[in-house]
Coordinates of N, CA and C in Angstrom, one line a residue:
Q10 N 0.8 -1.2 0.0 CA 0.3 -0.3 -0.1 C 1.2 0.8 0.3
V11 N 0.5 1.7 -0.7 CA 1.3 2.9 -0.9 C 0.9 4.3 0.2
Q12 N 1.7 5.2 0.6 CA 2.1 6.1 1.8 C 2.4 6.8 1.1
L13 N 1.7 8.4 1.3 CA 2.2 9.6 1.0 C 2.4 10.5 2.1
V14 N 2.8 11.0 3.4 CA 3.3 11.7 4.5 C 4.2 13.1 4.1
E15 N 2.9 14.0 4.5 CA 4.3 15.4 3.8 C 3.9 16.0 5.4
S16 N 4.2 16.9 5.6 CA 5.1 17.6 6.6 C 6.2 18.7 6.9
G17 N 5.8 19.7 7.7 CA 6.8 20.3 7.3 C 5.8 22.3 7.1
G18 N 4.6 22.0 7.2 CA 3.8 23.6 7.3 C 4.6 24.1 8.5
G19 N 3.3 25.3 8.7 CA 3.3 26.8 9.6 C 3.3 27.3 8.9
T20 N 3.3 28.4 10.0 CA 2.9 29.6 9.7 C 4.0 30.5 10.1
V21 N 4.2 31.2 8.8 CA 5.0 32.3 8.7 C 5.3 33.7 8.4
Q22 N 5.6 35.0 8.5 CA 5.8 36.2 8.1 C 6.5 35.9 6.4
A23 N 5.3 36.9 5.6 CA 6.0 37.3 4.8 C 7.8 37.3 5.2
G24 N 8.1 37.0 3.5 CA 10.0 36.5 3.6 C 10.4 35.4 4.2
G25 N 10.3 34.9 5.0 CA 10.2 34.2 6.1 C 10.6 32.5 4.9
S26 N 10.8 31.5 5.4 CA 11.5 30.1 4.7 C 10.8 28.8 5.7
L27 N 9.9 27.9 4.6 CA 9.8 26.9 4.9 C 10.5 24.9 4.1
R28 N 10.9 23.8 5.3 CA 10.4 23.2 4.2 C 10.0 22.1 4.5
L29 N 9.7 22.3 3.4 CA 7.9 20.6 3.0 C 8.7 19.4 2.9
S30 N 8.5 18.2 4.1 CA 9.1 16.7 3.6 C 7.8 16.3 3.3
C31 N 7.5 15.4 2.1 CA 6.8 14.1 1.7 C 8.1 12.9 1.9
A32 N 7.5 11.6 2.4 CA 7.7 11.2 3.2 C 7.1 9.4 2.4
A33 N 7.8 8.5 1.4 CA 6.7 7.4 0.5 C 7.2 5.2 1.2
S34 N 6.2 5.7 1.6 CA 6.2 4.3 1.2 C 5.8 2.6 0.8
G35 N 6.2 2.4 0.6 CA 5.3 0.9 -0.7 C 5.4 2.1 -2.1
Y36 N 6.5 2.8 -2.3 CA 6.4 3.4 -4.0 C 8.0 3.5 -3.6
T37 N 8.8 3.5 -4.4 CA 10.1 4.2 -4.5 C 10.2 5.5 -5.4
I38 N 10.8 6.1 -4.4 CA 10.6 7.1 -4.9 C 11.3 8.5 -6.3
S39 N 12.8 7.3 -6.6 CA 13.9 6.8 -6.8 C 14.2 6.8 -8.1
K40 N 12.8 5.8 -8.4 CA 12.3 5.4 -10.4 C 11.4 5.7 -10.5
N41 N 10.5 7.3 -10.1 CA 9.5 7.9 -10.5 C 9.6 9.1 -9.7
C42 N 8.2 9.4 -10.3 CA 8.0 10.6 -10.7 C 7.4 11.6 -9.7
M43 N 7.1 12.5 -8.4 CA 6.6 13.3 -7.7 C 5.9 14.5 -8.6
R44 N 5.7 15.2 -7.2 CA 5.5 16.7 -7.7 C 4.2 17.9 -6.9
W45 N 4.6 19.0 -6.5 CA 4.4 19.3 -5.4 C 2.9 20.2 -6.0
F46 N 2.6 20.2 -5.6 CA 0.6 21.2 -5.5 C 0.5 21.4 -4.5
R47 N -0.7 22.7 -4.8 CA -0.7 23.6 -3.1 C -1.9 24.4 -4.5
Q48 N -3.1 24.1 -3.2 CA -4.8 24.9 -3.1 C -5.1 25.6 -2.1
A49 N -5.4 26.9 -3.2 CA -5.8 28.1 -1.2 C -7.2 27.3 -1.6
P50 N -7.6 28.2 -0.5 CA -9.5 27.9 -0.4 C -10.4 28.7 -2.1
G51 N -11.2 28.2 -2.3 CA -11.8 29.2 -4.0 C -11.0 29.1 -4.7
K52 N -9.6 29.0 -4.6 CA -8.4 28.5 -5.7 C -8.4 27.3 -6.2
V53 N -8.0 26.8 -7.6 CA -7.8 26.0 -8.8 C -6.0 25.2 -7.8
R54 N -6.5 24.9 -8.6 CA -5.0 23.6 -7.2 C -4.2 23.6 -8.6
E55 N -2.5 24.2 -8.0 CA -1.6 23.8 -9.0 C -0.3 23.3 -9.1
G56 N -0.1 22.7 -10.2 CA 1.4 22.3 -9.2 C 2.5 23.1 -8.7
V57 N 3.4 22.6 -8.4 CA 4.2 23.7 -8.3 C 5.7 23.6 -8.5
A58 N 5.8 22.3 -8.2 CA 6.9 21.6 -9.0 C 7.3 20.4 -9.0
G59 N 8.0 19.9 -9.1 CA 8.0 18.1 -10.1 C 9.8 18.2 -10.3
I60 N 9.4 15.9 -10.3 CA 10.8 16.2 -10.4 C 10.1 14.4 -11.2
T61 N 11.6 14.1 -11.7 CA 11.6 13.0 -12.2 C 12.8 12.6 -11.9
S62 N 12.7 11.9 -11.0 CA 13.8 11.1 -10.4 C 14.7 10.9 -11.2
Y63 N 14.8 9.6 -11.9 CA 15.7 8.8 -12.7 C 16.9 10.1 -13.8
S64 N 15.9 11.2 -14.2 CA 17.0 12.4 -14.4 C 17.6 12.6 -13.6
G65 N 16.4 13.2 -12.3 CA 17.6 14.3 -11.5 C 16.6 15.7 -12.3
T66 N 15.6 15.9 -13.3 CA 15.2 17.0 -13.4 C 13.9 17.2 -12.3
T67 N 13.8 18.6 -12.2 CA 13.4 19.3 -11.8 C 12.3 20.7 -12.4
Y68 N 11.1 20.7 -12.3 CA 10.7 22.0 -13.3 C 9.6 22.8 -11.8
Y69 N 9.7 23.7 -12.0 CA 8.4 25.0 -11.6 C 7.6 25.8 -11.9
A70 N 6.7 26.1 -11.6 CA 5.3 26.9 -12.1 C 6.0 28.4 -12.1
D71 N 5.6 29.2 -12.5 CA 7.0 30.6 -12.3 C 6.5 31.3 -11.2
S72 N 5.6 30.7 -10.6 CA 5.1 31.7 -9.1 C 5.9 31.3 -8.6
V73 N 6.5 30.4 -8.5 CA 7.7 30.0 -6.8 C 9.2 29.8 -8.1
K74 N 9.2 30.3 -9.1 CA 10.3 29.7 -9.6 C 11.6 30.9 -8.7
G75 N 12.3 29.9 -8.5 CA 13.9 31.7 -8.2 C 13.7 31.0 -6.6
R76 N 12.2 30.8 -6.0 CA 11.9 31.1 -4.4 C 12.5 29.1 -4.2
F77 N 11.5 28.6 -4.9 CA 11.2 26.9 -4.8 C 12.0 26.1 -5.0
T78 N 12.9 25.0 -4.2 CA 13.5 24.4 -5.0 C 13.1 23.5 -4.4
M79 N 13.3 21.8 -5.1 CA 12.6 20.8 -4.6 C 13.4 19.6 -5.0
S80 N 13.8 19.0 -3.6 CA 15.2 17.5 -4.4 C 14.5 16.5 -3.6
E81 N 15.3 15.6 -3.6 CA 15.1 14.2 -2.8 C 15.8 13.8 -2.0
D82 N 15.5 12.6 -1.3 CA 16.9 12.1 -0.7 C 15.8 10.8 -0.8
S83 N 17.2 9.5 -2.0 CA 16.7 8.9 -1.8 C 16.9 7.9 -1.1
A84 N 18.0 7.9 -0.3 CA 17.5 7.3 1.0 C 17.4 6.9 2.0
K85 N 16.4 7.9 2.4 CA 15.2 7.4 3.3 C 13.7 7.7 2.1
N86 N 14.0 7.9 0.9 CA 13.1 7.8 0.6 C 11.6 8.8 0.2
T87 N 11.8 10.3 0.5 CA 11.1 11.9 1.1 C 12.3 12.5 0.1
V88 N 10.9 13.5 0.2 CA 10.9 14.3 -1.6 C 10.9 15.8 -0.7
F89 N 11.3 17.0 -0.6 CA 11.2 18.0 -0.1 C 11.2 19.1 -1.4
L90 N 10.9 20.4 -0.4 CA 10.3 21.6 -1.5 C 10.8 22.5 0.0
Q91 N 11.9 23.1 -0.2 CA 12.5 24.5 -0.1 C 12.3 25.7 -0.3
M92 N 11.6 26.2 0.7 CA 9.8 26.8 0.2 C 10.9 28.5 1.1
N93 N 11.4 29.4 0.0 CA 12.5 30.5 0.7 C 11.2 32.0 -0.1
N94 N 11.8 32.9 0.9 CA 10.9 34.2 0.8 C 9.5 34.2 0.1
L95 N 8.5 33.7 1.2 CA 7.5 33.3 0.9 C 6.6 34.6 1.1
Q96 N 5.9 34.2 0.3 CA 4.7 35.2 0.5 C 3.3 35.3 0.8
P97 N 2.3 36.3 0.5 CA 1.3 36.2 1.2 C 0.6 34.6 0.9
E98 N 1.0 35.7 -1.1 CA 0.2 34.9 -2.1 C 0.3 32.8 -2.0
D99 N 1.6 32.6 -1.7 CA 1.8 30.7 -1.2 C 1.3 30.6 -0.2
T100 N 0.2 30.8 0.5 CA -0.7 30.4 1.7 C -1.6 29.5 1.3
A101 N -1.9 28.6 1.8 CA -2.6 27.2 0.6 C -1.8 26.6 1.2
M102 N -2.8 24.9 0.7 CA -2.1 24.4 1.4 C -1.5 22.8 0.1
Y103 N -0.5 22.5 0.6 CA 0.5 21.7 -0.4 C 0.0 20.3 0.0
Y104 N 0.5 20.1 -1.4 CA 0.3 17.7 -1.3 C 1.2 16.8 -2.4
C105 N 1.3 16.4 -1.9 CA 2.7 15.8 -2.9 C 1.8 15.0 -3.6
A106 N 1.8 14.2 -4.3 CA 1.8 13.5 -5.3 C 2.5 12.2 -5.8
A107 N 2.4 11.7 -6.1 CA 3.3 10.5 -6.8 C 2.7 10.0 -8.3
D108 N 4.0 9.9 -9.1 CA 3.5 9.4 -10.6 C 4.4 8.5 -10.8
P109 N 3.6 7.5 -10.5 CA 4.1 6.4 -11.3 C 4.6 6.3 -12.3
G110 N 5.0 6.0 -13.5 CA 5.6 6.2 -14.6 C 5.9 7.3 -15.7
C111 N 5.5 8.5 -14.4 CA 6.6 9.2 -15.2 C 5.1 10.0 -16.5
T112 N 4.2 9.7 -15.7 CA 3.2 9.7 -17.0 C 2.0 11.3 -17.2
S113 N 2.3 11.9 -16.0 CA 1.3 12.8 -16.0 C 0.1 12.0 -14.6
H114 N 0.1 11.2 -14.8 CA -1.0 10.3 -13.8 C -0.9 10.4 -12.2
Y115 N -1.3 11.3 -11.6 CA -1.0 11.2 -10.3 C -2.1 10.6 -9.2
E116 N -1.7 9.1 -9.1 CA -2.9 8.8 -8.7 C -2.3 8.3 -7.0
Y117 N -1.3 8.5 -5.7 CA -1.3 9.0 -5.1 C -1.0 10.0 -5.0
W118 N -1.4 10.5 -3.1 CA -1.6 11.7 -2.6 C -1.3 11.7 -1.1
G119 N -0.8 12.7 -0.6 CA -0.6 12.9 0.7 C -2.1 13.1 1.3
Q120 N -1.7 13.1 2.7 CA -2.5 14.5 3.4 C -3.0 16.1 2.9
G121 N -1.7 16.4 2.9 CA -1.6 17.7 3.0 C -1.3 18.6 3.8
T122 N 0.0 19.7 3.5 CA -0.1 19.7 5.2 C 0.0 21.2 5.2
Q123 N -0.9 22.7 5.9 CA -1.0 23.6 5.6 C 0.5 24.4 5.5
V124 N 0.3 25.8 4.6 CA 1.3 26.7 5.2 C 0.5 28.0 4.6
T125 N 0.7 28.7 5.9 CA 0.0 30.3 5.7 C 0.9 31.3 6.5
V126 N 1.2 32.0 5.3 CA 2.2 33.7 5.2 C 2.1 34.5 5.2
S127 N 1.8 35.2 6.8 CA 1.5 36.5 6.5 C 2.1 37.7 6.3
S128 N 1.2 39.1 6.1 CA 1.9 40.0 5.8 C 2.0 41.0 7.0

């Protein structure tokens, strides 16, 4: 059974940083693809960062480029999202999702972790 467990959310002031973690079990991140999404109340879910583990390629939404960095630790079977210079518009529930086979079909989702940025 695949489980994804996010952690690291919280409340920070604008300009602050947070590091989100997504620990996977029953799924090997180093052979597949992972993505971070976020959804704010009343807004459409947005993909903010992704990683193709077998190639090491990362990609980011324009809204977070230069501020967020996605990485992985294959030994811990965990992906991370380092978020710097956070702004109030980054406030959302953040989810990690697993894409077996890297087909942009996200079969597995975590429960989410809340990020709140105050101005």
